[in-house]
mmCIF file of C-alpha atoms in Angstrom:
data_model
loop_
_atom_site.group_PDB
_atom_site.id
_atom_site.type_symbol
_atom_site.label_atom_id
_atom_site.label_comp_id
_atom_site.label_asym_id
_atom_site.label_seq_id
_atom_site.Cartn_x
_atom_site.Cartn_y
_atom_site.Cartn_z
ATOM 1 C CA UNK A 1 -90.676 118.712 -51.268
ATOM 2 C CA UNK A 2 -94.123 117.460 -51.127
ATOM 3 C CA UNK A 3 -96.521 115.518 -48.917
ATOM 4 C CA UNK A 4 -98.070 112.663 -49.472
ATOM 5 C CA UNK A 5 -101.220 111.588 -47.892
ATOM 6 C CA UNK A 6 -102.110 108.015 -48.189
ATOM 7 C CA UNK A 7 -105.230 106.785 -46.795
ATOM 8 C CA UNK A 8 -105.645 102.865 -46.564
ATOM 9 C CA UNK A 9 -108.743 101.077 -44.966
ATOM 10 C CA UNK A 10 -109.845 98.028 -45.381
ATOM 11 C CA UNK A 11 -111.784 96.464 -48.609
ATOM 12 C CA UNK A 12 -115.951 96.618 -47.889
ATOM 13 C CA UNK A 13 -117.157 92.790 -46.526
ATOM 14 C CA UNK A 14 -113.565 92.554 -44.868
ATOM 15 C CA UNK A 15 -114.132 91.930 -41.199
ATOM 16 C CA UNK A 16 -112.999 95.303 -39.009
ATOM 17 C CA UNK A 17 -112.534 94.100 -35.330
ATOM 18 C CA UNK A 18 -111.471 97.756 -34.528
ATOM 19 C CA UNK A 19 -114.058 99.259 -36.047
ATOM 20 C CA UNK A 20 -116.845 97.137 -34.449
ATOM 21 C CA UNK A 21 -114.892 97.367 -30.672
ATOM 22 C CA UNK A 22 -114.571 101.476 -31.123
ATOM 23 C CA UNK A 23 -118.467 101.192 -31.866
ATOM 24 C CA UNK A 24 -119.263 98.936 -29.031
ATOM 25 C CA UNK A 25 -117.159 101.695 -26.900
ATOM 26 C CA UNK A 26 -119.264 104.570 -28.591
ATOM 27 C CA UNK A 27 -122.255 102.868 -27.799
ATOM 28 C CA UNK A 28 -121.444 102.101 -24.412
ATOM 29 C CA UNK A 29 -120.489 105.662 -24.146
ATOM 30 C CA UNK A 30 -124.029 107.582 -24.815
ATOM 31 C CA UNK A 31 -123.179 107.884 -28.527
ATOM 32 C CA UNK A 32 -126.288 106.007 -29.760
ATOM 33 C CA UNK A 33 -126.361 107.623 -33.577
ATOM 34 C CA UNK A 34 -122.957 105.918 -34.368
ATOM 35 C CA UNK A 35 -123.983 103.367 -36.194
ATOM 36 C CA UNK A 36 -120.627 102.360 -38.091
ATOM 37 C CA UNK A 37 -117.079 102.528 -37.677
ATOM 38 C CA UNK A 38 -114.515 101.513 -39.924
ATOM 39 C CA UNK A 39 -110.974 101.902 -38.888
ATOM 40 C CA UNK A 40 -108.189 102.935 -41.333
ATOM 41 C CA UNK A 41 -104.547 104.574 -41.743
ATOM 42 C CA UNK A 42 -103.464 107.571 -42.568
ATOM 43 C CA UNK A 43 -99.460 108.156 -43.633
ATOM 44 C CA UNK A 44 -97.866 111.652 -44.673
ATOM 45 C CA UNK A 45 -94.659 110.968 -46.629
ATOM 46 C CA UNK A 46 -92.117 113.805 -46.797
ATOM 47 C CA UNK A 47 -90.975 113.249 -50.663
ATOM 48 C CA UNK A 48 -88.296 115.013 -52.481
ATOM 49 C CA UNK A 49 -90.488 116.160 -55.925
ATOM 50 C CA UNK A 50 -89.010 114.238 -58.798
ATOM 51 C CA UNK A 51 -90.192 112.469 -61.580
ATOM 52 C CA UNK A 52 -92.661 110.051 -61.387
ATOM 53 C CA UNK A 53 -93.916 110.588 -58.299
ATOM 54 C CA UNK A 54 -97.571 109.332 -58.661
ATOM 55 C CA UNK A 55 -96.162 105.481 -59.750
ATOM 56 C CA UNK A 56 -93.364 105.595 -57.486
ATOM 57 C CA UNK A 57 -96.217 106.425 -54.753
ATOM 58 C CA UNK A 58 -98.405 103.485 -55.968
ATOM 59 C CA UNK A 59 -95.339 101.117 -56.098
ATOM 60 C CA UNK A 60 -94.807 101.734 -52.033
ATOM 61 C CA UNK A 61 -98.282 101.196 -51.486
ATOM 62 C CA UNK A 62 -98.693 98.088 -53.305
ATOM 63 C CA UNK A 63 -95.412 96.715 -52.089
ATOM 64 C CA UNK A 64 -95.420 97.953 -48.457
ATOM 65 C CA UNK A 65 -98.329 100.466 -47.317
ATOM 66 C CA UNK A 66 -100.965 98.828 -48.022
ATOM 67 C CA UNK A 67 -102.186 94.854 -47.964
ATOM 68 C CA UNK A 68 -103.722 94.698 -51.445
ATOM 69 C CA UNK A 69 -105.392 91.662 -50.790
ATOM 70 C CA UNK A 70 -107.905 93.145 -47.677
ATOM 71 C CA UNK A 71 -106.904 97.032 -48.308
ATOM 72 C CA UNK A 72 -107.804 99.627 -51.003
ATOM 73 C CA UNK A 73 -105.521 102.883 -50.685
ATOM 74 C CA UNK A 74 -105.485 106.049 -52.275
ATOM 75 C CA UNK A 75 -103.416 108.912 -51.750
ATOM 76 C CA UNK A 76 -103.422 112.657 -52.416
ATOM 77 C CA UNK A 77 -100.163 114.688 -53.210
ATOM 78 C CA UNK A 78 -99.960 118.524 -51.443
ATOM 79 C CA UNK A 79 -97.632 120.552 -53.449
ATOM 80 C CA UNK A 80 -96.750 124.102 -52.487
ATOM 81 C CA UNK A 81 -97.090 126.438 -56.020
ATOM 82 C CA UNK A 82 -93.505 128.296 -56.466
ATOM 83 C CA UNK A 83 -94.199 131.946 -56.233
ATOM 84 C CA UNK B 1 -126.677 109.596 -42.173
ATOM 85 C CA UNK B 2 -123.742 111.754 -42.731
ATOM 86 C CA UNK B 3 -119.878 110.131 -42.704
ATOM 87 C CA UNK B 4 -117.802 111.724 -40.470
ATOM 88 C CA UNK B 5 -113.689 111.458 -41.276
ATOM 89 C CA UNK B 6 -111.129 111.861 -38.345
ATOM 90 C CA UNK B 7 -107.740 112.252 -38.389
ATOM 91 C CA UNK B 8 -105.434 111.404 -35.746
ATOM 92 C CA UNK B 9 -102.000 112.028 -36.165
ATOM 93 C CA UNK B 10 -99.288 111.636 -33.129
ATOM 94 C CA UNK B 11 -98.126 115.635 -31.894
ATOM 95 C CA UNK B 12 -94.945 116.970 -32.743
ATOM 96 C CA UNK B 13 -92.180 116.136 -31.397
ATOM 97 C CA UNK B 14 -94.013 112.946 -30.168
ATOM 98 C CA UNK B 15 -91.602 109.930 -30.847
ATOM 99 C CA UNK B 16 -93.079 107.937 -34.201
ATOM 100 C CA UNK B 17 -91.341 104.895 -33.948
ATOM 101 C CA UNK B 18 -94.119 102.873 -36.617
ATOM 102 C CA UNK B 19 -92.946 106.017 -39.241
ATOM 103 C CA UNK B 20 -89.636 105.745 -38.275
ATOM 104 C CA UNK B 21 -89.897 101.949 -39.390
ATOM 105 C CA UNK B 22 -92.269 102.578 -42.375
ATOM 106 C CA UNK B 23 -89.192 104.810 -43.311
ATOM 107 C CA UNK B 24 -86.581 102.796 -43.112
ATOM 108 C CA UNK B 25 -88.214 99.894 -44.850
ATOM 109 C CA UNK B 26 -89.704 102.363 -47.702
ATOM 110 C CA UNK B 27 -85.114 103.169 -48.168
ATOM 111 C CA UNK B 28 -84.220 99.461 -48.093
ATOM 112 C CA UNK B 29 -86.589 99.661 -50.772
ATOM 113 C CA UNK B 30 -85.063 101.975 -52.855
ATOM 114 C CA UNK B 31 -87.496 105.242 -52.349
ATOM 115 C CA UNK B 32 -84.313 107.250 -51.112
ATOM 116 C CA UNK B 33 -87.017 109.939 -51.554
ATOM 117 C CA UNK B 34 -89.131 109.670 -48.833
ATOM 118 C CA UNK B 35 -87.616 111.767 -46.124
ATOM 119 C CA UNK B 36 -90.159 111.683 -43.144
ATOM 120 C CA UNK B 37 -93.490 109.624 -42.274
ATOM 121 C CA UNK B 38 -96.167 109.734 -40.035
ATOM 122 C CA UNK B 39 -98.297 107.125 -39.094
ATOM 123 C CA UNK B 40 -102.030 108.097 -37.419
ATOM 124 C CA UNK B 41 -105.674 106.584 -38.174
ATOM 125 C CA UNK B 42 -108.224 107.698 -40.124
ATOM 126 C CA UNK B 43 -111.752 107.010 -38.776
ATOM 127 C CA UNK B 44 -115.200 106.523 -41.024
ATOM 128 C CA UNK B 45 -118.135 107.185 -39.088
ATOM 129 C CA UNK B 46 -121.679 106.634 -39.988
ATOM 130 C CA UNK B 47 -123.545 108.805 -37.783
ATOM 131 C CA UNK B 48 -127.805 109.489 -37.620
ATOM 132 C CA UNK B 49 -127.693 113.299 -38.136
ATOM 133 C CA UNK B 50 -129.059 114.942 -35.073
ATOM 134 C CA UNK B 51 -128.075 118.110 -33.022
ATOM 135 C CA UNK B 52 -124.859 119.377 -31.814
ATOM 136 C CA UNK B 53 -123.043 117.135 -33.863
ATOM 137 C CA UNK B 54 -119.570 118.955 -34.426
ATOM 138 C CA UNK B 55 -120.168 119.098 -30.378
ATOM 139 C CA UNK B 56 -120.700 115.739 -30.115
ATOM 140 C CA UNK B 57 -118.017 114.104 -32.382
ATOM 141 C CA UNK B 58 -115.233 116.414 -30.547
ATOM 142 C CA UNK B 59 -116.581 114.646 -27.384
ATOM 143 C CA UNK B 60 -115.794 111.269 -28.975
ATOM 144 C CA UNK B 61 -112.562 112.479 -29.979
ATOM 145 C CA UNK B 62 -111.665 113.946 -26.517
ATOM 146 C CA UNK B 63 -113.143 110.937 -24.603
ATOM 147 C CA UNK B 64 -112.190 107.700 -26.952
ATOM 148 C CA UNK B 65 -111.005 108.355 -30.194
ATOM 149 C CA UNK B 66 -107.833 109.682 -29.719
ATOM 150 C CA UNK B 67 -105.304 110.422 -26.771
ATOM 151 C CA UNK B 68 -105.034 114.164 -26.427
ATOM 152 C CA UNK B 69 -102.133 114.043 -24.522
ATOM 153 C CA UNK B 70 -99.924 112.736 -27.182
ATOM 154 C CA UNK B 71 -102.424 112.861 -30.748
ATOM 155 C CA UNK B 72 -103.880 115.985 -32.587
ATOM 156 C CA UNK B 73 -106.915 115.044 -34.357
ATOM 157 C CA UNK B 74 -108.697 116.770 -37.146
ATOM 158 C CA UNK B 75 -112.191 115.844 -38.236
ATOM 159 C CA UNK B 76 -114.928 116.461 -41.245
ATOM 160 C CA UNK B 77 -118.479 115.841 -41.560
ATOM 161 C CA UNK B 78 -119.217 114.581 -45.424
ATOM 162 C CA UNK B 79 -122.529 115.616 -46.004
ATOM 163 C CA UNK B 80 -124.500 115.255 -48.915
ATOM 164 C CA UNK B 81 -127.074 117.941 -50.415
ATOM 165 C CA UNK B 82 -131.049 116.656 -49.509
ATOM 166 C CA UNK B 83 -132.262 117.543 -53.575
#
């Protein structure tokens, strides 16, 4: 069993209304030092370890998890060493 | 200017319908090795560097970004070394 962490964010240049809303709220609360906010998604998948893990995770992202037209994704695999 | 990355996830035991929906969709697409999915948020804040950064970020999370009743948050600060 491995944990796969997938981070999805809007591509540079795509309008991020949720990020703007959060930034405006932070400013209204007095956190004027915050100059920009981007809101993305973070998914944690528990996956049975197997062959082609990387290519299968990439396919999951392309097919379902991210919208490759407007979103970028990165992921990392968290694997415990077998002792 | 520092980048603060905030990761927000539902607490253990809180129902995650979005995670279930993603898992079911992955299974339907043939990714049967995925046994559990949690969906969380990832926020990237560009913050002017100043005093009390840690405590201010914690307050932002408690006041606005996360719902401390049902969500956990972690964050890390990405700071470039001044050369």
